[in-house]
Coordinates of C-alpha atoms in Angstrom, one line a residue:
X11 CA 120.1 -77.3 83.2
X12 CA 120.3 -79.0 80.0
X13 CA 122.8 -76.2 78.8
X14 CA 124.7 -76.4 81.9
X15 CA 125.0 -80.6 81.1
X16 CA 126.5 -79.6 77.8
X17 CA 128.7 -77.1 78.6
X18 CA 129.9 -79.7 81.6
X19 CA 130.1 -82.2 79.2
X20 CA 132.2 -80.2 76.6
X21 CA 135.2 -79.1 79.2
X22 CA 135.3 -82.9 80.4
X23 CA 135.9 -83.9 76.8
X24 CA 138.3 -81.2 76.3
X25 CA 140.0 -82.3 79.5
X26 CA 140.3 -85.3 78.9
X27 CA 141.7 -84.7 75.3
X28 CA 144.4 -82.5 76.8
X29 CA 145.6 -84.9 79.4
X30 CA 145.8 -87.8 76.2
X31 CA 147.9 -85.0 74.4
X32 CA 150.0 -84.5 77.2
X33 CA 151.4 -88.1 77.7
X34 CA 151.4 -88.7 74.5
X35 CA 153.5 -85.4 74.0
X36 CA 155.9 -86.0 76.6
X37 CA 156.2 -89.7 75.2
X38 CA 157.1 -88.8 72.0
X39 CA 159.6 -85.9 73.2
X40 CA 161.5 -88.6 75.8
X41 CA 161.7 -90.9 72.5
X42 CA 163.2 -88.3 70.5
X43 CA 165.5 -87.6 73.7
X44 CA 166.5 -91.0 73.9
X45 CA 167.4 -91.3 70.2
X46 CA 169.4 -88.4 70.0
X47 CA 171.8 -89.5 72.8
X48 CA 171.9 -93.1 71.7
X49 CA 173.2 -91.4 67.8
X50 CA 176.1 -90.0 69.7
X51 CA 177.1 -93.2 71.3
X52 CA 177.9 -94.6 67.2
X53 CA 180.2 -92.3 66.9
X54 CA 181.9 -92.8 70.7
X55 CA 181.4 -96.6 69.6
X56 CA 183.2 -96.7 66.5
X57 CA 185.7 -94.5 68.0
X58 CA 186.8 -96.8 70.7
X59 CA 186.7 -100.1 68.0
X60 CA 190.6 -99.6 67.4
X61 CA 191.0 -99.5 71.2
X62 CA 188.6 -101.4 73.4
X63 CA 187.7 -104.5 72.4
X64 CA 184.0 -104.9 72.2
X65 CA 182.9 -107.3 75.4
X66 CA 185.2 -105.0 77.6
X67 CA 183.4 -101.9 76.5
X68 CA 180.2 -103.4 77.3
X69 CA 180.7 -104.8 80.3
X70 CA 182.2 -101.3 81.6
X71 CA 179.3 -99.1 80.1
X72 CA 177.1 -101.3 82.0
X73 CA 179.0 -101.1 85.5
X74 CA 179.7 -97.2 84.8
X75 CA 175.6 -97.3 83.8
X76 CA 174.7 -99.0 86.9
X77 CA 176.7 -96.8 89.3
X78 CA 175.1 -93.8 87.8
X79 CA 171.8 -94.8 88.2
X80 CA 172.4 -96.4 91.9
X81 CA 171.7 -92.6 94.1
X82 CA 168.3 -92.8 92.1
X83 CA 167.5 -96.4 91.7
X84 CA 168.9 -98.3 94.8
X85 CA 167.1 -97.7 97.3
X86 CA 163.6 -98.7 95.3
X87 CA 165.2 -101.7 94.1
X88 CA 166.0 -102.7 97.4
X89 CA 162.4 -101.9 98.8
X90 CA 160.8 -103.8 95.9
X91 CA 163.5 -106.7 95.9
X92 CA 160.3 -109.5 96.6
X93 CA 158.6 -108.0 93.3
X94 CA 162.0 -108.4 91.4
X95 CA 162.7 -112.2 92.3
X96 CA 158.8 -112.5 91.9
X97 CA 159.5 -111.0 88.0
X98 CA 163.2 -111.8 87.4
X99 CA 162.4 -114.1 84.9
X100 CA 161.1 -111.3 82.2
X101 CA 163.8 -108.6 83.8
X102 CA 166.3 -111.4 82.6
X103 CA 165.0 -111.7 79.6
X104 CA 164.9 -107.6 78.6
X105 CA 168.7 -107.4 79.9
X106 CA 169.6 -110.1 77.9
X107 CA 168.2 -108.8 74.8
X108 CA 168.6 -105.0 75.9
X109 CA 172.1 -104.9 77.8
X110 CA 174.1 -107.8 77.0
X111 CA 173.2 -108.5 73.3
X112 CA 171.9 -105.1 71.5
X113 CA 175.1 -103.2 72.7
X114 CA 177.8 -106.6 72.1
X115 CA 176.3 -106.4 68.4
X116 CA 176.6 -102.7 68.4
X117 CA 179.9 -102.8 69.2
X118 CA 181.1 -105.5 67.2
X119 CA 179.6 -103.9 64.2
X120 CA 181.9 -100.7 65.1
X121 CA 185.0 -102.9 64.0
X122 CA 184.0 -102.8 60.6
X123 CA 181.4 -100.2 59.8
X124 CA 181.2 -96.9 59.7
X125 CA 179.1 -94.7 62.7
X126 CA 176.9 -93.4 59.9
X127 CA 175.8 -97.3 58.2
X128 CA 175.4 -98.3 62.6
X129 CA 172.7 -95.3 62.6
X130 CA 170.8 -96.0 59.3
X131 CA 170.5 -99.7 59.9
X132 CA 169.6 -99.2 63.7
X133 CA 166.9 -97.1 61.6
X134 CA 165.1 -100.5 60.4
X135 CA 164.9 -101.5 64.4
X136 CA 160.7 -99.6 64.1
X137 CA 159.7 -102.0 61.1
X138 CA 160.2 -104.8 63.7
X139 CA 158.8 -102.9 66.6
X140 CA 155.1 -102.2 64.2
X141 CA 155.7 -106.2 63.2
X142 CA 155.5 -106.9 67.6
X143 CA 152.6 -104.6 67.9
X144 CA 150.4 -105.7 65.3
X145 CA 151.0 -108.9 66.3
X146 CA 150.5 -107.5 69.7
X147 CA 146.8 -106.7 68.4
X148 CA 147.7 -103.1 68.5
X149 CA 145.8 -101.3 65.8
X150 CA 148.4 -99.1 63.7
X151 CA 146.3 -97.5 61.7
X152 CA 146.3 -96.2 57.5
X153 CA 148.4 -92.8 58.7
X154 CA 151.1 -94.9 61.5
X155 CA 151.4 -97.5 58.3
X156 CA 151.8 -95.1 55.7
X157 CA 154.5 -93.0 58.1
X158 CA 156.4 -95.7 58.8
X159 CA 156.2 -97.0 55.0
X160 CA 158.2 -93.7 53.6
X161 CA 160.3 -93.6 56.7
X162 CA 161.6 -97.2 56.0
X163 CA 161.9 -96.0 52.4
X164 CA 163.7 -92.7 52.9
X165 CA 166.0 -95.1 54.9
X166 CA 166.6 -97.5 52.4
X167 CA 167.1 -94.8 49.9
X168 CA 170.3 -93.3 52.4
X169 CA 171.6 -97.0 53.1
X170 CA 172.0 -97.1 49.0
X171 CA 173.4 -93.7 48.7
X172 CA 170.4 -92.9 46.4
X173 CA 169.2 -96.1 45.1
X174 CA 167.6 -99.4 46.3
X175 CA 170.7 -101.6 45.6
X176 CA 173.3 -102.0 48.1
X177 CA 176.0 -104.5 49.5
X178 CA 176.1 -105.0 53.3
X179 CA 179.5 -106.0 55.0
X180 CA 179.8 -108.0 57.9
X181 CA 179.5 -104.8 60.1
X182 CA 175.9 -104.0 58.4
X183 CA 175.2 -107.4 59.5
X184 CA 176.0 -107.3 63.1
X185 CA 173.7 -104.2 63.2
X186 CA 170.9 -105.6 61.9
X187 CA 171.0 -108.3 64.4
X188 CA 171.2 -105.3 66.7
X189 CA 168.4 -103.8 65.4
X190 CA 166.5 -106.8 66.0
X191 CA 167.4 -107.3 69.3
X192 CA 166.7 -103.7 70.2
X193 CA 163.3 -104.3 68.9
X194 CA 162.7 -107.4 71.1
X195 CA 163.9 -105.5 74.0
X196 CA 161.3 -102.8 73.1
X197 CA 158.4 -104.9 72.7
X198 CA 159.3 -106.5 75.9
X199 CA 158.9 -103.3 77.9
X200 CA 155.1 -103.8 76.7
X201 CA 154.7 -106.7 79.4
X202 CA 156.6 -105.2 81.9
X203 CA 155.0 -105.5 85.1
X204 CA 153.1 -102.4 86.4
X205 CA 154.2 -102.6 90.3
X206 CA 157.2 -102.6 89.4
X207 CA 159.1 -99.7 89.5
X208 CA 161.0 -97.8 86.3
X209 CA 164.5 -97.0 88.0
X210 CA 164.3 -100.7 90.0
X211 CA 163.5 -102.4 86.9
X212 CA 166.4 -100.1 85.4
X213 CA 169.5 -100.9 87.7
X214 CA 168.2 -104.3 87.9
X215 CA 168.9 -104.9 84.1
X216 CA 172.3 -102.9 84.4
X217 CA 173.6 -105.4 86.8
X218 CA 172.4 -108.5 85.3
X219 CA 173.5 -107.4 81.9
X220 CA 176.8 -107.2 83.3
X221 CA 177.0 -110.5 85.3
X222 CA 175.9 -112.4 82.0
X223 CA 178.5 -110.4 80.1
X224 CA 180.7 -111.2 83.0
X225 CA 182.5 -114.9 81.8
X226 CA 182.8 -113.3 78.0
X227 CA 184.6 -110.4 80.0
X228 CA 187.0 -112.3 81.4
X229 CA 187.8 -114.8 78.1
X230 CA 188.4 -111.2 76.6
X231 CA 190.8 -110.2 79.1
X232 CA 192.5 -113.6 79.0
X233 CA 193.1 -114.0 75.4
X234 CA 193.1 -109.8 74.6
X235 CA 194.7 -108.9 77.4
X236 CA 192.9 -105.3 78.6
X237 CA 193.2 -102.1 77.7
X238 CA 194.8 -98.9 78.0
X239 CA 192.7 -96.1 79.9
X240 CA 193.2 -93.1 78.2
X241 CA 191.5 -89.5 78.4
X242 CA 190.0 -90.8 75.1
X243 CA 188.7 -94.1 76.0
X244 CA 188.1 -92.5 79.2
X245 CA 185.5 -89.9 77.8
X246 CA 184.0 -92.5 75.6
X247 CA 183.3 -94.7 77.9
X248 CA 181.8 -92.6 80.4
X249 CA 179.6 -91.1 77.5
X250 CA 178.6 -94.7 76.8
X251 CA 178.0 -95.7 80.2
X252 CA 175.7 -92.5 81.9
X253 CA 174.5 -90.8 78.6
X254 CA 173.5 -93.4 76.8
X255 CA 172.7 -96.1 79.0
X256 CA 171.5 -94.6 82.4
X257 CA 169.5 -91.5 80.8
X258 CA 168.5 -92.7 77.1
X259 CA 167.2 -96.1 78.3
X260 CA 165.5 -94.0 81.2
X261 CA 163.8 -91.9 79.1
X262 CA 163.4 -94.8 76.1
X263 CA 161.4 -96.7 78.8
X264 CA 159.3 -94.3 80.1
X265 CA 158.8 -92.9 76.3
X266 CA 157.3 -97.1 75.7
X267 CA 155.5 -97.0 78.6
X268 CA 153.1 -93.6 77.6
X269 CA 153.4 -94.0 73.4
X270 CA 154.1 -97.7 73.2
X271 CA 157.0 -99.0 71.0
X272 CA 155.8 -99.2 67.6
X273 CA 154.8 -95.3 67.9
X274 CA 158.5 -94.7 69.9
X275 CA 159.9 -96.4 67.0
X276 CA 158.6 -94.4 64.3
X277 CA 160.3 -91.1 66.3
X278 CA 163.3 -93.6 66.1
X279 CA 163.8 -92.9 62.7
X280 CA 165.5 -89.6 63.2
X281 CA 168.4 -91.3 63.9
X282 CA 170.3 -91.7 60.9
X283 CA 169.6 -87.7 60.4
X284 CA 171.0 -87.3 63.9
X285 CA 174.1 -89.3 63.1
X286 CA 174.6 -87.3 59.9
X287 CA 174.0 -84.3 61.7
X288 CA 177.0 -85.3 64.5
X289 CA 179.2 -86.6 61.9
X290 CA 179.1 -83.3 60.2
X291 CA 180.3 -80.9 63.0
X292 CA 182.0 -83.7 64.4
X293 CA 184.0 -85.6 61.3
X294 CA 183.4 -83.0 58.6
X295 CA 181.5 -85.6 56.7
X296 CA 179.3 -83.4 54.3
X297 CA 175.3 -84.3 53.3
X298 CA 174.8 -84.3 49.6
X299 CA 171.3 -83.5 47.6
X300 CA 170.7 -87.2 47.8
X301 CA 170.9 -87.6 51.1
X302 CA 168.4 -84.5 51.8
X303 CA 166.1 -86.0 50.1
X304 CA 166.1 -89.2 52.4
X305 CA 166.2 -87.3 55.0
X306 CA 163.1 -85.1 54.2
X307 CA 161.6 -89.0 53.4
X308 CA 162.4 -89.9 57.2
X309 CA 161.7 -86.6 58.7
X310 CA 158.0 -86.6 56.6
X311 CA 157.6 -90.5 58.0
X312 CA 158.6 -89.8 61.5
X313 CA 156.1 -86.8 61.5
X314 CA 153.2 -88.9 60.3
X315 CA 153.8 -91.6 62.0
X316 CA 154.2 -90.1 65.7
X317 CA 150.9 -88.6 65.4
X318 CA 147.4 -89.9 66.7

């Protein structure tokens, strides 16, 4: 009997340690998803800076990004519509600093920086997302620390092409109030309420990211004037709107929700490696020795870091 006990006891354990694995697995894979998508949208952002003026592209991403997700979402928003009012305080709050804010910065910063700077500040976003956990009480521990330590590094290293002195522009400023906002947002998803429901809370703060970016809209419009829809913008926009809004905040959130943020945010760090990656078959912009090396900084970070 007594061997029979431990044998018992041996399969739960390694039961149970395979179920942690796979959350934690699928968390960090919907991170890296999330990221990878989100890298494509600097390019489509700085791409539409000449053409769309910033509050317009927003507020369209976000009603192209609500429509996509309605089939999906509608119907549990609409069941759960007592639980939203009952929350709509926090659900205002994370579309304020996750809809109408992050992507405004983002976008303004596409006026005067390059795709590649938006990625590898948007890279500093984890530092502030490990500040909210420990804060949070959340326990990083010596190998999350240490990970996240050369990440931040290796990304400082690629900011300064090579060396720890640099000069930001207002552009590299607007992103790092970005970043900072994206952290908040991700921080938030921390608190948000079990019973409510991922795709609810989802095209929930869609729509009220668009009705507070609604008055700048039209002020925009009014003093702009609006803009021309080409193929181009076209393209963009929709790129912008399902890709990165419906699916990479989808999986973003759900990524939070198993790994937490600060762990989600250490996988963030791929970004800048991503960007470089899509402006090389992209733009033809080539990676020099330099720039390896940072990225092998990152890649060692993000690799650290994302494990227990």
């Amino acid at each position: 009997m007594a061997v029979m006990d431990r044998v018992r006891t041996v399969a739960q354990h390694q039961s149970g340690s395979q179920a942690a694995r796979g959350p934690a697995g699928l968390g960090v894979l919907l991170a890296l998803v999330a990221t990878v998508v989100w890298s494509g949208s600097f390019v489509a952002t700085r791409g539409m800076a000449d053409t769309v003026p910033p509050v317009q592209a927003v507020f369209w991403r976000w009603i192209i990004a609500a429509l996509a997700v309605a089939p999906f979402a509608a119907r549990q928003a609409w069941r759960q519509r007592a639980l939203i009012r009952k929350h709509l305080g926090f659900t205002a709050l994370a579309s304020l600093f996750g809809v109408a804010l992050y992507n405004t910065l983002v976008h303004q910063a596409g006026l005067t920086t390059s795709a590649s700077n938006m990625g590898m500040i948007m890279a500093a976003s984890p530092v502030v997302m490990a500040l909210y956990a420990r804060l949070g009480g959340e326990r990083l521990g010596a190998r999350r620390t240490f990970g996240l330590v050369l990440a931040a590094f290796g990304v400082l290293l690629l900011v300064g092409d090579g060396s720890l002195g640099f000069d930001f522009g207002a552009g590299d400023l607007w992103m790092f109030a970005a970043a900072l906002s994206f952290a908040t947002y991700s921080a938030l998803l921390r608190r948000k309420p079990a019973e409510l429901g991922g795709p609810a809370f989802l095209i929930t703060t869609f729509v009220l990211g668009a009705l507070m970016l609604a008055p700048a809209y039209a002020v925009s419009v009014t003093v702009q004037g609006g803009f021309e829809v080409t193929a181009g913008t076209a393209g963009m926009l929709l790129y912008v709107g399902v890709m990165s809004s419906a699916v990479a905040f989808f999986a973003w959130n759900k990524a939070v929700s198993l790994i937490g943020a600060a762990r989600a945010g250490v996988v963030y760090y791929l970004q800048p490696v991503c960007v470089a990656g899509l402006g090389l078959l992209l733009l033809g912009e080539r990676t020099g020795p330099a720039q390896l090396l940072c990225m092998a900084l990152i890649l060692g970070g993000v690799s650290l870091g994302a494990r227990r």
